[in-house]
Amino acid sequence: MGEHRVVVVGGGFGGLQFINDLKGAVTRITLVDRRNHHLFQPLLYQVATTILSTSEIAWPIRHLYSDRRDVTTLLAEVTGVDAARKQVQLRDGTTLDYDTLVLATGATHAYFGRDEWEPVAPGLKTLEDATTIRRRVLLAFERAELATDPAVRDALLTFTIIGAGPTGVELAGIIAELAHKTMPKEFRNIDTRTTKVVLVEAGPRVLPSFAEELSAYAQKALEDLGVEVRLGKPVTECSADGVKIGETFLASRTIVWAAGVQASPAAKWLDIPADRAGRAIVGPDLTAPGLPDVFVIGDTASVKRSDGSPVPGIAPAAKQQGGYVAKVVRARLAGKAAPQAFRYRHQGSLATIGQSAAIVDFGKVKLKGWIAWWIWGLAHIYFLIGTRSRFAVAWSWLWIYLSGQHSARLITQKETMRDEG
Amino acid sequence: MGEHRVVVVGGGFGGLQFINDLKGAVTRITLVDRRNHHLFQPLLYQVATTILSTSEIAWPIRHLYSDRRDVTTLLAEVTGVDAARKQVQLRDGTTLDYDTLVLATGATHAYFGRDEWEPVAPGLKTLEDATTIRRRVLLAFERAELATDPAVRDALLTFTIIGAGPTGVELAGIIAELAHKTMPKEFRNIDTRTTKVVLVEAGPRVLPSFAEELSAYAQKALEDLGVEVRLGKPVTECSADGVKIGETFLASRTIVWAAGVQASPAAKWLDIPADRAGRAIVGPDLTAPGLPDVFVIGDTASVKRSDGSPVPGIAPAAKQQGGYVAKVVRARLAGKAAPQAFRYRHQGSLATIGQSAAIVDFGKVKLKGWIAWWIWGLAHIYFLIGTRSRFAVAWSWLWIYLSGQHSARLITQKETMRDEG
């Protein structure tokens, strides 16, 4: 114990795991985040699709550490790091001194150089993103109900999801269920069962990180829900009117971007090499090259597995890295030998398709259908922080399961009918 | 039954009660609202103060009528009424023909000619208002934690509520509890128990619509929670730095407006007389003068009780009016004699002070303390629409009661630390 000052930037899975595992080792930990909440990102798509409400998947960070007198939480935006002075720079001009720095600042969505697509094709990384997508999806049905021109109505009832990774597949499945199962009885001028949900993937199959047989199953399950899967051609244009897939134009008033990820600027702050997605390339102990007191973890770090493949940008990977760095810092403070190099243990991949199908890939064991769906559900409820949220989410799901009705279907925020025109 | 076309503007308590009670009488009801949700306004202050989340007190209107094939729900903004042509005008330029029109468009907050105060002293009428107030309250504590100047810190930890009606009293009580009970363990640089919550009322007592003994009890209960009650002097200035009460300046970075109400422009649309708050003065059968097919109900109507006092702008009054108008319309369609003039039955007044005290005024019977609090809680849970919300709200309250922790403490929307400066 001593006045060793630890600064953690980012209250995501990696940052929190690090702080949890460092308990008792140091007396001064400062956690900086520009948000006041930790977000359970794996369920964010359920907020975007009216299943869960925002407070069911996000918790005030400072509440999580109310009993940890060693942890100070600051709501502030980091703008840079002065590694020579060992200082973190905040937007208000003040600085924080550190002895050990952990950067766990995550990633955002990327448009591969087409940032002008963002306003018409929002991505899904924050609570605001989720409520934006929810609002747009719900408003599209509302406008279709009012539309007099059949072409406009069809474009309003066509939803395009770009990118068939887990997020894209999950969004497409639930939007299709919303249109085909939840909403039909509620509209008088339109038949929401005519809704088209188009999932576009430039690669040859959906969920490319899963085994081929599971990809095939997922595609079949999506098609059963009424999703149109278009593979092998990239989106070449996005506008308020629709998308161009290869050379073909699709009139679609609602577009969601689930295709690319860009790391936060941690590598730039440290002036160290990054990979193509902007992830800082770190050493085997997750330190920045030449900066032994600075660790980079989670989605903003580029780490390789023993077979040379990249560690995936998922919550369990970030948690393992946070736990590992806590071990390294503990060893250093205790004057003990450093632990062996970080080694990622893949626990399995999960994805859901709508509310009754899922796939689970544990490597040797591959599961699909309702068994996979229950494993997925229990795993996610288990990993939700906070007893109350576990119950609340379980209750929301049970309710939808029994009643078929989504409850979080609110159109909020300023962007009203009038603003969007 | 026939092609009698009924148009209802506004999906609040009055409009929904009217539609519910008209079931089976006509075949074409069109409900127009510029929001997609019905809002349980009596609990809106609990969203503003982190107790409930938005989806616990709001429901998609069209879902409420999914089984009523006679009801068409439109998300659209009404801009006027052409009473001669019997048409409602929508913002997109289209019109809706009516045979019977019910205007139930509610009220918003009013600044008595000082509209420039709105940005610094937001009122509480919509879900967005509630999340705005919640964000400002939470950000004030966050900024205080970062503040280096003691004067700035004190101003950040001073909250001013203007107006000591039920909403003002409820907000003040919960903010005081938040600061004095929920948050103290979570901050390291500030002691949130030093927070000042100031409730300003120009009149001589809090909750003026209650009996004097109950007002006195409420004031005592507020003071026990740490609220400073300032009576008898109006607020004469509001700015980003604070308020002027009479001639005294109070440095306060967070101000909430709970003082005045302004009716929606229904009276202007119809070109009929209105009272000082803009409420349409209607006849004894709630029709607009000279327009027997147009009814105005709820907070946008000025109705007198038999003793000449105004019918209060509360949910039960709006519901009674909606039910009454349904009876009138039914009688007309059936060719029967019109019901007697509308007569308001006051069922009692309720208000809470924090999370353990309340007052109930049934006229002869007056209750206070925890018994009143349980009556208040049960009454509100009972009147919540939708089984799920009843359980969800009961569960949220029980959780807070048992754990002392609020769960809906999220800072969302665009207005971040940086934007507010």
PDB file of N, CA and C in Angstrom, chain B residues 364-420:
ATOM      1  N   LYS B 364     -63.398  15.587   4.352  1.00  0.00           N
ATOM      2  CA  LYS B 364     -63.639  15.343   5.774  1.00  0.00           C
ATOM      3  C   LYS B 364     -62.460  14.615   6.411  1.00  0.00           C
ATOM      4  N   VAL B 365     -61.948  13.627   5.697  1.00  0.00           N
ATOM      5  CA  VAL B 365     -60.835  12.846   6.225  1.00  0.00           C
ATOM      6  C   VAL B 365     -59.515  13.415   5.718  1.00  0.00           C
ATOM      7  N   LYS B 366     -58.622  13.701   6.661  1.00  0.00           N
ATOM      8  CA  LYS B 366     -57.301  14.199   6.293  1.00  0.00           C
ATOM      9  C   LYS B 366     -56.265  13.279   6.901  1.00  0.00           C
ATOM     10  N   LEU B 367     -55.326  12.807   6.079  1.00  0.00           N
ATOM     11  CA  LEU B 367     -54.319  11.882   6.573  1.00  0.00           C
ATOM     12  C   LEU B 367     -52.939  12.411   6.272  1.00  0.00           C
ATOM     13  N   LYS B 368     -51.977  12.032   7.108  1.00  0.00           N
ATOM     14  CA  LYS B 368     -50.601  12.408   6.827  1.00  0.00           C
ATOM     15  C   LYS B 368     -49.677  11.295   7.312  1.00  0.00           C
ATOM     16  N   GLY B 369     -48.389  11.397   6.926  1.00  0.00           N
ATOM     17  CA  GLY B 369     -47.417  10.408   7.385  1.00  0.00           C
ATOM     18  C   GLY B 369     -47.409   9.162   6.526  1.00  0.00           C
ATOM     19  N   TRP B 370     -46.993   8.049   7.132  1.00  0.00           N
ATOM     20  CA  TRP B 370     -46.786   6.847   6.334  1.00  0.00           C
ATOM     21  C   TRP B 370     -48.079   6.217   5.829  1.00  0.00           C
ATOM     22  N   ILE B 371     -49.180   6.376   6.581  1.00  0.00           N
ATOM     23  CA  ILE B 371     -50.463   5.854   6.084  1.00  0.00           C
ATOM     24  C   ILE B 371     -50.823   6.552   4.788  1.00  0.00           C
ATOM     25  N   ALA B 372     -50.685   7.890   4.796  1.00  0.00           N
ATOM     26  CA  ALA B 372     -50.964   8.662   3.591  1.00  0.00           C
ATOM     27  C   ALA B 372     -50.043   8.226   2.458  1.00  0.00           C
ATOM     28  N   TRP B 373     -48.787   7.935   2.824  1.00  0.00           N
ATOM     29  CA  TRP B 373     -47.820   7.549   1.799  1.00  0.00           C
ATOM     30  C   TRP B 373     -48.230   6.241   1.140  1.00  0.00           C
ATOM     31  N   TRP B 374     -48.693   5.276   1.913  1.00  0.00           N
ATOM     32  CA  TRP B 374     -49.131   4.001   1.341  1.00  0.00           C
ATOM     33  C   TRP B 374     -50.386   4.166   0.503  1.00  0.00           C
ATOM     34  N   ILE B 375     -51.299   5.027   0.959  1.00  0.00           N
ATOM     35  CA  ILE B 375     -52.495   5.282   0.140  1.00  0.00           C
ATOM     36  C   ILE B 375     -52.088   5.892  -1.194  1.00  0.00           C
ATOM     37  N   TRP B 376     -51.168   6.838  -1.101  1.00  0.00           N
ATOM     38  CA  TRP B 376     -50.678   7.486  -2.317  1.00  0.00           C
ATOM     39  C   TRP B 376     -50.065   6.446  -3.246  1.00  0.00           C
ATOM     40  N   GLY B 377     -49.185   5.605  -2.721  1.00  0.00           N
ATOM     41  CA  GLY B 377     -48.487   4.618  -3.542  1.00  0.00           C
ATOM     42  C   GLY B 377     -49.435   3.617  -4.177  1.00  0.00           C
ATOM     43  N   LEU B 378     -50.359   3.107  -3.386  1.00  0.00           N
ATOM     44  CA  LEU B 378     -51.304   2.127  -3.921  1.00  0.00           C
ATOM     45  C   LEU B 378     -52.212   2.750  -4.970  1.00  0.00           C
ATOM     46  N   ALA B 379     -52.664   3.986  -4.701  1.00  0.00           N
ATOM     47  CA  ALA B 379     -53.538   4.654  -5.662  1.00  0.00           C
ATOM     48  C   ALA B 379     -52.813   4.829  -6.995  1.00  0.00           C
ATOM     49  N   HIS B 380     -51.547   5.234  -6.930  1.00  0.00           N
ATOM     50  CA  HIS B 380     -50.838   5.469  -8.179  1.00  0.00           C
ATOM     51  C   HIS B 380     -50.535   4.176  -8.906  1.00  0.00           C
ATOM     52  N   ILE B 381     -50.169   3.141  -8.190  1.00  0.00           N
ATOM     53  CA  ILE B 381     -49.925   1.864  -8.863  1.00  0.00           C
ATOM     54  C   ILE B 381     -51.217   1.356  -9.479  1.00  0.00           C
ATOM     55  N   TYR B 382     -52.323   1.534  -8.746  1.00  0.00           N
ATOM     56  CA  TYR B 382     -53.591   1.056  -9.257  1.00  0.00           C
ATOM     57  C   TYR B 382     -53.960   1.744 -10.570  1.00  0.00           C
ATOM     58  N   PHE B 383     -53.708   3.033 -10.638  1.00  0.00           N
ATOM     59  CA  PHE B 383     -54.147   3.774 -11.817  1.00  0.00           C
ATOM     60  C   PHE B 383     -53.171   3.720 -12.985  1.00  0.00           C
ATOM     61  N   LEU B 384     -52.026   3.113 -12.778  1.00  0.00           N
ATOM     62  CA  LEU B 384     -51.112   2.965 -13.901  1.00  0.00           C
ATOM     63  C   LEU B 384     -51.746   2.045 -14.939  1.00  0.00           C
ATOM     64  N   ILE B 385     -51.690   2.478 -16.165  1.00  0.00           N
ATOM     65  CA  ILE B 385     -52.208   1.638 -17.245  1.00  0.00           C
ATOM     66  C   ILE B 385     -51.271   0.449 -17.438  1.00  0.00           C
ATOM     67  N   GLY B 386     -51.804  -0.695 -17.740  1.00  0.00           N
ATOM     68  CA  GLY B 386     -50.958  -1.816 -18.181  1.00  0.00           C
ATOM     69  C   GLY B 386     -50.409  -2.598 -17.010  1.00  0.00           C
ATOM     70  N   THR B 387     -50.673  -3.858 -17.000  1.00  0.00           N
ATOM     71  CA  THR B 387     -50.252  -4.724 -15.913  1.00  0.00           C
ATOM     72  C   THR B 387     -48.749  -4.661 -15.698  1.00  0.00           C
ATOM     73  N   ARG B 388     -47.994  -4.711 -16.781  1.00  0.00           N
ATOM     74  CA  ARG B 388     -46.563  -4.771 -16.643  1.00  0.00           C
ATOM     75  C   ARG B 388     -46.024  -3.533 -15.911  1.00  0.00           C
ATOM     76  N   SER B 389     -46.527  -2.365 -16.282  1.00  0.00           N
ATOM     77  CA  SER B 389     -46.018  -1.156 -15.645  1.00  0.00           C
ATOM     78  C   SER B 389     -46.342  -1.138 -14.165  1.00  0.00           C
ATOM     79  N   ARG B 390     -47.508  -1.625 -13.811  1.00  0.00           N
ATOM     80  CA  ARG B 390     -47.834  -1.688 -12.387  1.00  0.00           C
ATOM     81  C   ARG B 390     -46.774  -2.469 -11.633  1.00  0.00           C
ATOM     82  N   PHE B 391     -46.451  -3.656 -12.172  1.00  0.00           N
ATOM     83  CA  PHE B 391     -45.449  -4.481 -11.506  1.00  0.00           C
ATOM     84  C   PHE B 391     -44.083  -3.814 -11.535  1.00  0.00           C
ATOM     85  N   ALA B 392     -43.748  -3.240 -12.703  1.00  0.00           N
ATOM     86  CA  ALA B 392     -42.420  -2.654 -12.843  1.00  0.00           C
ATOM     87  C   ALA B 392     -42.241  -1.492 -11.871  1.00  0.00           C
ATOM     88  N   VAL B 393     -43.260  -0.652 -11.749  1.00  0.00           N
ATOM     89  CA  VAL B 393     -43.157   0.489 -10.846  1.00  0.00           C
ATOM     90  C   VAL B 393     -43.138   0.010  -9.391  1.00  0.00           C
ATOM     91  N   ALA B 394     -43.996  -0.941  -9.085  1.00  0.00           N
ATOM     92  CA  ALA B 394     -44.012  -1.475  -7.724  1.00  0.00           C
ATOM     93  C   ALA B 394     -42.637  -2.050  -7.378  1.00  0.00           C
ATOM     94  N   TRP B 395     -42.067  -2.734  -8.327  1.00  0.00           N
ATOM     95  CA  TRP B 395     -40.752  -3.348  -8.136  1.00  0.00           C
ATOM     96  C   TRP B 395     -39.673  -2.269  -7.946  1.00  0.00           C
ATOM     97  N   SER B 396     -39.712  -1.213  -8.745  1.00  0.00           N
ATOM     98  CA  SER B 396     -38.731  -0.131  -8.604  1.00  0.00           C
ATOM     99  C   SER B 396     -38.833   0.512  -7.228  1.00  0.00           C
ATOM    100  N   TRP B 397     -40.064   0.751  -6.806  1.00  0.00           N
ATOM    101  CA  TRP B 397     -40.247   1.389  -5.494  1.00  0.00           C
ATOM    102  C   TRP B 397     -39.784   0.478  -4.370  1.00  0.00           C
ATOM    103  N   LEU B 398     -40.161  -0.796  -4.485  1.00  0.00           N
ATOM    104  CA  LEU B 398     -39.770  -1.754  -3.459  1.00  0.00           C
ATOM    105  C   LEU B 398     -38.250  -1.825  -3.386  1.00  0.00           C
ATOM    106  N   TRP B 399     -37.616  -1.846  -4.539  1.00  0.00           N
ATOM    107  CA  TRP B 399     -36.161  -1.923  -4.594  1.00  0.00           C
ATOM    108  C   TRP B 399     -35.524  -0.728  -3.872  1.00  0.00           C
ATOM    109  N   ILE B 400     -36.037   0.457  -4.175  1.00  0.00           N
ATOM    110  CA  ILE B 400     -35.487   1.656  -3.543  1.00  0.00           C
ATOM    111  C   ILE B 400     -35.752   1.625  -2.046  1.00  0.00           C
ATOM    112  N   TYR B 401     -36.936   1.137  -1.698  1.00  0.00           N
ATOM    113  CA  TYR B 401     -37.313   1.049  -0.294  1.00  0.00           C
ATOM    114  C   TYR B 401     -36.368   0.118   0.453  1.00  0.00           C
ATOM    115  N   LEU B 402     -36.027  -1.020  -0.152  1.00  0.00           N
ATOM    116  CA  LEU B 402     -35.177  -2.002   0.501  1.00  0.00           C
ATOM    117  C   LEU B 402     -33.699  -1.652   0.423  1.00  0.00           C
ATOM    118  N   SER B 403     -33.268  -1.153  -0.735  1.00  0.00           N
ATOM    119  CA  SER B 403     -31.834  -0.962  -0.950  1.00  0.00           C
ATOM    120  C   SER B 403     -31.403   0.488  -0.758  1.00  0.00           C
ATOM    121  N   GLY B 404     -32.352   1.399  -0.815  1.00  0.00           N
ATOM    122  CA  GLY B 404     -31.993   2.814  -0.735  1.00  0.00           C
ATOM    123  C   GLY B 404     -31.318   3.340  -1.989  1.00  0.00           C
ATOM    124  N   GLN B 405     -31.293   2.537  -3.050  1.00  0.00           N
ATOM    125  CA  GLN B 405     -30.563   2.955  -4.243  1.00  0.00           C
ATOM    126  C   GLN B 405     -31.490   3.221  -5.422  1.00  0.00           C
ATOM    127  N   HIS B 406     -31.289   4.350  -6.075  1.00  0.00           N
ATOM    128  CA  HIS B 406     -32.036   4.673  -7.286  1.00  0.00           C
ATOM    129  C   HIS B 406     -31.320   4.056  -8.469  1.00  0.00           C
ATOM    130  N   SER B 407     -32.079   3.562  -9.404  1.00  0.00           N
ATOM    131  CA  SER B 407     -31.423   2.874 -10.511  1.00  0.00           C
ATOM    132  C   SER B 407     -31.436   3.649 -11.810  1.00  0.00           C
ATOM    133  N   ALA B 408     -32.283   4.646 -11.923  1.00  0.00           N
ATOM    134  CA  ALA B 408     -32.441   5.320 -13.215  1.00  0.00           C
ATOM    135  C   ALA B 408     -31.589   6.588 -13.293  1.00  0.00           C
ATOM    136  N   ARG B 409     -30.355   6.477 -12.775  1.00  0.00           N
ATOM    137  CA  ARG B 409     -29.528   7.680 -12.689  1.00  0.00           C
ATOM    138  C   ARG B 409     -28.638   7.844 -13.902  1.00  0.00           C
ATOM    139  N   LEU B 410     -29.235   7.994 -15.055  1.00  0.00           N
ATOM    140  CA  LEU B 410     -28.453   8.084 -16.282  1.00  0.00           C
ATOM    141  C   LEU B 410     -28.429   9.500 -16.808  1.00  0.00           C
ATOM    142  N   ILE B 411     -27.239   9.917 -17.216  1.00  0.00           N
ATOM    143  CA  ILE B 411     -27.127  11.185 -17.922  1.00  0.00           C
ATOM    144  C   ILE B 411     -27.099  10.845 -19.397  1.00  0.00           C
ATOM    145  N   THR B 412     -28.156  11.210 -20.106  1.00  0.00           N
ATOM    146  CA  THR B 412     -28.183  10.900 -21.533  1.00  0.00           C
ATOM    147  C   THR B 412     -28.456  12.171 -22.323  1.00  0.00           C
ATOM    148  N   GLN B 413     -28.591  12.022 -23.603  1.00  0.00           N
ATOM    149  CA  GLN B 413     -28.804  13.110 -24.569  1.00  0.00           C
ATOM    150  C   GLN B 413     -27.521  13.886 -24.840  1.00  0.00           C
ATOM    151  N   LYS B 414     -27.618  14.727 -25.833  1.00  0.00           N
ATOM    152  CA  LYS B 414     -26.451  15.385 -26.397  1.00  0.00           C
ATOM    153  C   LYS B 414     -25.759  16.370 -25.460  1.00  0.00           C
ATOM    154  N   GLU B 415     -26.551  17.010 -24.613  1.00  0.00           N
ATOM    155  CA  GLU B 415     -26.038  18.074 -23.760  1.00  0.00           C
ATOM    156  C   GLU B 415     -25.012  17.510 -22.759  1.00  0.00           C
ATOM    157  N   THR B 416     -23.749  17.491 -23.121  1.00  0.00           N
ATOM    158  CA  THR B 416     -22.730  16.891 -22.255  1.00  0.00           C
ATOM    159  C   THR B 416     -22.027  17.972 -21.449  1.00  0.00           C
ATOM    160  N   MET B 417     -21.065  17.549 -20.665  1.00  0.00           N
ATOM    161  CA  MET B 417     -20.244  18.479 -19.908  1.00  0.00           C
ATOM    162  C   MET B 417     -19.776  19.635 -20.784  1.00  0.00           C
ATOM    163  N   ARG B 418     -19.291  19.285 -21.956  1.00  0.00           N
ATOM    164  CA  ARG B 418     -18.700  20.286 -22.824  1.00  0.00           C
ATOM    165  C   ARG B 418     -19.736  21.290 -23.305  1.00  0.00           C
ATOM    166  N   ASP B 419     -20.899  20.764 -23.746  1.00  0.00           N
ATOM    167  CA  ASP B 419     -21.915  21.651 -24.301  1.00  0.00           C
ATOM    168  C   ASP B 419     -22.377  22.692 -23.286  1.00  0.00           C
ATOM    169  N   GLU B 420     -22.508  22.234 -22.044  1.00  0.00           N
ATOM    170  CA  GLU B 420     -23.024  23.168 -21.048  1.00  0.00           C
ATOM    171  C   GLU B 420     -21.928  24.052 -20.475  1.00  0.00           C
TER     172      GLU B 420
END
